[in-house]
Short mmCIF file of C-alpha atoms in Angstrom, two decimals:
data_model
loop_
_atom_site.label_atom_id
_atom_site.label_comp_id
_atom_site.label_asym_id
_atom_site.label_seq_id
_atom_site.Cartn_x
_atom_site.Cartn_y
_atom_site.Cartn_z
CA UNK S 1 0.00 0.00 0.00
CA UNK S 2 2.79 2.43 0.92
CA UNK S 3 4.65 1.75 -2.34
CA UNK S 4 1.47 2.35 -4.34
CA UNK S 5 0.83 5.66 -2.57
CA UNK S 6 4.30 6.94 -3.44
CA UNK S 7 3.26 7.12 -7.10
CA UNK S 8 0.69 9.83 -6.41
CA UNK S 9 0.86 13.57 -5.77
CA UNK S 10 0.85 14.32 -1.99
CA UNK S 11 -2.53 16.06 -2.27
CA UNK S 12 -3.99 12.90 -3.82
CA UNK S 13 -2.28 10.79 -1.15
CA UNK S 14 -3.88 12.93 1.54
CA UNK S 15 -7.25 12.62 -0.18
CA UNK S 16 -7.04 8.81 -0.26
CA UNK S 17 -5.93 8.69 3.38
CA UNK S 18 -8.67 10.99 4.65
CA UNK S 19 -11.31 9.16 2.60
CA UNK S 20 -10.20 6.12 4.60
CA UNK S 21 -10.55 7.97 7.91
CA UNK S 22 -13.98 9.23 6.85
CA UNK S 23 -14.93 5.66 5.91
CA UNK S 24 -14.10 4.45 9.41
CA UNK S 25 -16.28 7.24 10.82
CA UNK S 26 -19.10 5.91 8.64
CA UNK S 27 -18.39 2.38 9.86
CA UNK S 28 -18.76 3.55 13.45
CA UNK S 29 -21.97 5.40 12.64
CA UNK S 30 -23.32 2.18 11.08
CA UNK S 31 -23.48 0.69 14.57
CA UNK S 32 -27.05 2.01 14.78
CA UNK S 33 -28.12 -0.73 12.35
CA UNK S 34 -27.10 -3.33 14.94
CA UNK S 35 -28.53 -1.85 18.11
CA UNK S 36 -30.63 1.05 19.33
CA UNK S 37 -28.72 1.44 22.59
CA UNK S 38 -24.92 1.41 22.80
CA UNK S 39 -23.40 0.12 26.04
CA UNK S 40 -22.12 3.16 27.96
CA UNK S 41 -19.13 1.26 29.32
CA UNK S 42 -18.06 0.32 25.80
CA UNK S 43 -18.54 3.83 24.44
CA UNK S 44 -16.53 5.41 27.29
CA UNK S 45 -13.73 2.91 26.68
CA UNK S 46 -13.72 3.70 22.96
CA UNK S 47 -13.72 7.46 23.58
CA UNK S 48 -10.78 6.98 25.95
CA UNK S 49 -9.04 4.97 23.23
CA UNK S 50 -9.64 7.79 20.73
CA UNK S 51 -8.12 10.28 23.19
CA UNK S 52 -5.02 8.13 23.63
CA UNK S 53 -4.52 7.83 19.88
CA UNK S 54 -4.80 11.58 19.38
CA UNK S 55 -2.41 12.42 22.23
CA UNK S 56 0.21 9.95 20.96
CA UNK S 57 -0.21 11.12 17.37
CA UNK S 58 0.19 14.74 18.44
CA UNK S 59 3.66 14.02 19.75
CA UNK S 60 5.06 11.08 17.78
CA UNK S 61 3.66 12.02 14.37
CA UNK S 62 3.52 15.82 14.57
CA UNK S 63 5.49 17.60 17.31
CA UNK S 64 8.59 15.39 17.24
CA UNK S 65 9.06 15.73 13.45
CA UNK S 66 8.41 19.49 13.70
CA UNK S 67 11.19 19.83 16.29
CA UNK S 68 13.61 17.71 14.25
CA UNK S 69 12.88 19.63 11.05
CA UNK S 70 13.41 22.99 12.75
CA UNK S 71 16.74 21.88 14.18
CA UNK S 72 17.84 20.68 10.73
CA UNK S 73 16.94 24.09 9.27
CA UNK S 74 19.06 25.89 11.84
CA UNK S 75 16.09 27.11 13.89
CA UNK S 76 15.83 26.36 17.63
CA UNK S 77 13.53 23.33 17.61
CA UNK S 78 11.19 24.63 20.29
CA UNK S 79 10.24 27.88 18.50
CA UNK S 80 8.05 26.50 15.64
CA UNK S 81 6.75 23.76 17.94
CA UNK S 82 5.57 26.18 20.63
CA UNK S 83 4.21 28.80 18.22
CA UNK S 84 2.38 26.30 16.02
CA UNK S 85 1.06 24.32 18.99
CA UNK S 86 -0.41 27.37 20.72
CA UNK S 87 -1.88 28.75 17.51
CA UNK S 88 -3.55 25.38 16.87
CA UNK S 89 -5.19 25.45 20.27
CA UNK S 90 -6.17 29.11 19.88
CA UNK S 91 -7.75 28.40 16.48
CA UNK S 92 -9.91 25.61 17.91
CA UNK S 93 -10.80 27.81 20.88
CA UNK S 94 -12.11 30.55 18.59
CA UNK S 95 -14.02 28.15 16.35
CA UNK S 96 -15.45 26.46 19.44
CA UNK S 97 -16.76 29.81 20.65
CA UNK S 98 -18.23 30.83 17.29
CA UNK S 99 -19.59 27.68 15.60
CA UNK S 100 -22.98 26.57 17.00
CA UNK S 101 -22.66 23.01 18.35
CA UNK S 102 -23.84 20.71 21.11
CA UNK S 103 -21.85 18.07 22.97
CA UNK S 104 -23.16 14.54 23.44
CA UNK S 105 -25.44 14.06 26.50
CA UNK S 106 -25.94 17.81 26.93
CA UNK S 107 -29.41 19.43 26.86
CA UNK S 108 -30.23 21.75 23.97
CA UNK S 109 -29.97 24.72 26.32
CA UNK S 110 -26.24 23.95 26.75
CA UNK S 111 -25.44 24.51 23.07
CA UNK S 112 -22.23 26.48 22.55
CA UNK S 113 -21.22 29.06 19.98
CA UNK S 114 -23.45 31.66 18.36
CA UNK S 115 -27.06 31.10 19.36
CA UNK S 116 -29.29 29.61 16.66
CA UNK S 117 -32.62 27.84 16.29
CA UNK S 118 -30.99 24.79 14.67
CA UNK S 119 -32.19 21.33 15.66
CA UNK S 120 -30.38 19.29 18.30
CA UNK S 121 -29.32 16.69 15.73
CA UNK S 122 -27.62 19.33 13.56
CA UNK S 123 -25.77 20.78 16.55
CA UNK S 124 -24.53 17.31 17.57
CA UNK S 125 -23.14 16.68 14.10
CA UNK S 126 -21.46 20.11 14.06
CA UNK S 127 -19.71 19.33 17.37
CA UNK S 128 -18.02 16.22 15.96
CA UNK S 129 -17.38 17.92 12.62
CA UNK S 130 -15.53 20.68 14.46
CA UNK S 131 -13.33 18.10 16.13
CA UNK S 132 -12.70 16.12 12.95
CA UNK S 133 -11.19 19.09 11.13
CA UNK S 134 -7.81 19.03 12.93
CA UNK S 135 -7.60 15.26 12.42
CA UNK S 136 -7.96 15.60 8.65
CA UNK S 137 -5.56 18.54 8.71
CA UNK S 138 -2.97 16.48 10.59
CA UNK S 139 -3.10 13.67 8.03
CA UNK S 140 -2.86 16.11 5.13
CA UNK S 141 0.10 17.96 6.64
CA UNK S 142 1.86 14.64 7.28
CA UNK S 143 1.59 13.62 3.61
CA UNK S 144 2.65 17.07 2.45
CA UNK S 145 5.66 16.88 4.75
CA UNK S 146 6.62 13.45 3.43
CA UNK S 147 6.62 14.78 -0.13
CA UNK S 148 8.87 17.70 0.81
CA UNK S 149 11.93 15.48 0.92
CA UNK S 150 12.74 16.15 4.58
CA UNK S 151 14.16 12.96 6.15
CA UNK S 152 12.14 13.34 9.36
CA UNK S 153 8.85 12.98 7.44
CA UNK S 154 8.05 9.75 5.60
CA UNK S 155 5.13 8.24 3.70
CA UNK S 156 5.14 5.36 6.18
CA UNK S 157 4.78 7.78 9.08
CA UNK S 158 1.90 9.55 7.35
CA UNK S 159 0.20 6.21 6.71
CA UNK S 160 0.65 5.28 10.38
CA UNK S 161 -1.01 8.55 11.37
CA UNK S 162 -3.91 7.93 8.97
CA UNK S 163 -4.44 4.44 10.40
CA UNK S 164 -4.38 5.79 13.96
CA UNK S 165 -6.83 8.59 13.16
CA UNK S 166 -9.04 6.07 11.38
CA UNK S 167 -9.11 3.80 14.44
CA UNK S 168 -10.18 6.61 16.73
CA UNK S 169 -12.82 7.83 14.28
CA UNK S 170 -14.88 4.68 14.85
CA UNK S 171 -16.14 5.72 18.30
CA UNK S 172 -16.63 9.30 17.12
CA UNK S 173 -19.03 8.19 14.40
CA UNK S 174 -20.87 6.03 16.91
CA UNK S 175 -20.94 8.89 19.43
CA UNK S 176 -23.03 10.92 16.95
CA UNK S 177 -25.34 8.29 15.51
CA UNK S 178 -26.13 6.41 18.76
CA UNK S 179 -27.63 9.39 20.68
CA UNK S 180 -29.71 10.34 17.64
CA UNK S 181 -31.06 6.81 17.36
CA UNK S 182 -31.80 6.72 21.10
CA UNK S 183 -33.84 9.92 20.71
CA UNK S 184 -36.06 8.26 18.09
CA UNK S 185 -34.36 9.34 14.87
CA UNK S 186 -34.55 6.64 12.18
CA UNK S 187 -31.61 4.29 11.68
CA UNK S 188 -30.81 5.65 8.22
CA UNK S 189 -30.97 9.29 9.27
CA UNK S 190 -28.85 8.58 12.37
CA UNK S 191 -26.28 6.83 10.19
CA UNK S 192 -26.22 9.56 7.54
CA UNK S 193 -25.75 12.30 10.12
CA UNK S 194 -23.10 10.29 11.95
CA UNK S 195 -20.99 9.70 8.85
CA UNK S 196 -21.50 13.28 7.69
CA UNK S 197 -19.47 14.46 10.68
CA UNK S 198 -16.38 12.92 9.05
CA UNK S 199 -16.82 14.48 5.61
CA UNK S 200 -14.76 17.49 6.67
CA UNK S 201 -11.65 15.32 6.99
CA UNK S 202 -10.95 14.90 3.23
CA UNK S 203 -11.41 18.67 2.80
CA UNK S 204 -9.03 19.47 5.65
CA UNK S 205 -6.58 16.80 4.47
CA UNK S 206 -6.35 18.21 0.95
CA UNK S 207 -5.94 21.77 2.27
CA UNK S 208 -3.23 20.71 4.71
CA UNK S 209 -1.23 18.74 2.13
CA UNK S 210 -1.45 21.50 -0.47
CA UNK S 211 -0.43 24.21 1.99
CA UNK S 212 2.76 22.55 3.24
CA UNK S 213 3.74 21.12 -0.15
CA UNK S 214 3.62 24.48 -1.91
CA UNK S 215 4.75 26.61 1.06
CA UNK S 216 7.44 24.43 2.67
CA UNK S 217 8.79 27.02 5.16
CA UNK S 218 5.56 26.73 7.17
CA UNK S 219 5.92 22.96 7.51
CA UNK S 220 7.18 22.74 11.14
CA UNK S 221 4.58 25.29 12.20
CA UNK S 222 1.81 23.41 10.36
CA UNK S 223 2.71 20.11 12.05
CA UNK S 224 2.71 21.76 15.47
CA UNK S 225 -0.54 23.60 14.64
CA UNK S 226 -2.28 20.29 13.91
CA UNK S 227 -0.91 18.86 17.16
CA UNK S 228 -2.21 21.79 19.20
CA UNK S 229 -5.63 21.55 17.60
CA UNK S 230 -5.87 17.81 18.35
CA UNK S 231 -4.77 18.22 21.97
CA UNK S 232 -7.40 20.94 22.40
CA UNK S 233 -10.08 18.54 21.16
CA UNK S 234 -8.92 15.81 23.54
CA UNK S 235 -8.84 17.97 26.64
CA UNK S 236 -11.94 20.02 25.85
CA UNK S 237 -14.24 17.25 24.67
CA UNK S 238 -13.14 13.62 24.39
CA UNK S 239 -11.56 13.07 27.81
CA UNK S 240 -14.29 14.89 29.82
CA UNK S 241 -16.99 12.99 27.89
CA UNK S 242 -15.31 9.63 28.50
CA UNK S 243 -14.76 10.38 32.21
CA UNK S 244 -18.23 11.75 32.90
CA UNK S 245 -20.04 8.48 33.61
CA UNK S 246 -19.54 5.58 35.98
CA UNK S 247 -16.83 3.91 33.90
CA UNK S 248 -13.96 6.37 34.21
CA UNK S 249 -11.57 3.50 34.96
CA UNK S 250 -12.36 1.86 31.61
CA UNK S 251 -12.01 5.20 29.85
CA UNK S 252 -8.54 5.58 31.38
CA UNK S 253 -7.55 2.06 30.34
CA UNK S 254 -8.85 2.82 26.85
CA UNK S 255 -6.71 5.97 26.73
CA UNK S 256 -3.61 4.02 27.73
CA UNK S 257 -4.28 1.39 25.08
CA UNK S 258 -4.94 4.02 22.42
CA UNK S 259 -1.69 5.80 23.23
CA UNK S 260 0.24 2.52 23.10
CA UNK S 261 -1.32 1.47 19.77
CA UNK S 262 -0.58 4.82 18.10
CA UNK S 263 2.96 4.92 19.49
CA UNK S 264 3.60 1.39 18.22
CA UNK S 265 2.17 2.23 14.80
CA UNK S 266 4.29 5.34 14.43
CA UNK S 267 7.53 3.72 15.60
CA UNK S 268 6.97 0.53 13.61
CA UNK S 269 5.93 2.22 10.34
CA UNK S 270 7.48 5.66 10.66
#
């Protein structure tokens, strides 16, 4: 698979990879065809797993290469890493404050962002869509970096990141479709809205790959930016949601497993 990808333009590589991550989101959303009620213990464990994957990916696949690249370019490694990381978090903070959305298990009155009269289902989808953007961006930036010829960035590492993001997208798709189904929305509509939350990833992936491929000086900053955005998502949404119920221990175990899986993927393939 890696050899076949090398024959394509990095933007096309990013598109293929993020179509895969979107497909796994759809696979998770398809869980509503099997059951109306998803076991809370299982969902908390999966959300913890997703958090672990994103935390590990933020360092192993994004921050570490950004630091190495900066050092190789004669720039103190911490400067692009710190600037990009903080800007990534700040960007998600601003979008979180502006875009209308609603977190899972919250009443409609707790919707965040600019006030609207949109339906609860739309706000739920927007919440996950908001959080999927940095994931697609991270994959796109990784493929753009690999095509830049810098030794610290490889196609194998970008593929490892795409696989890790794909794995953690499964519970995210389920986290959208399952609550909708529980509230009486039809199976097909719940599935369609759940998978729609991942459609932003191919868009973000293509934008990220194109940006760093054509404007290479921003590469270390772009990698760190994606890392900061993903960490913001983890701390602001995924971890609190996984720890909210009675199964915080399983959520923690899931996080540890997710971190270990992503670390192993990146070291083994990257």
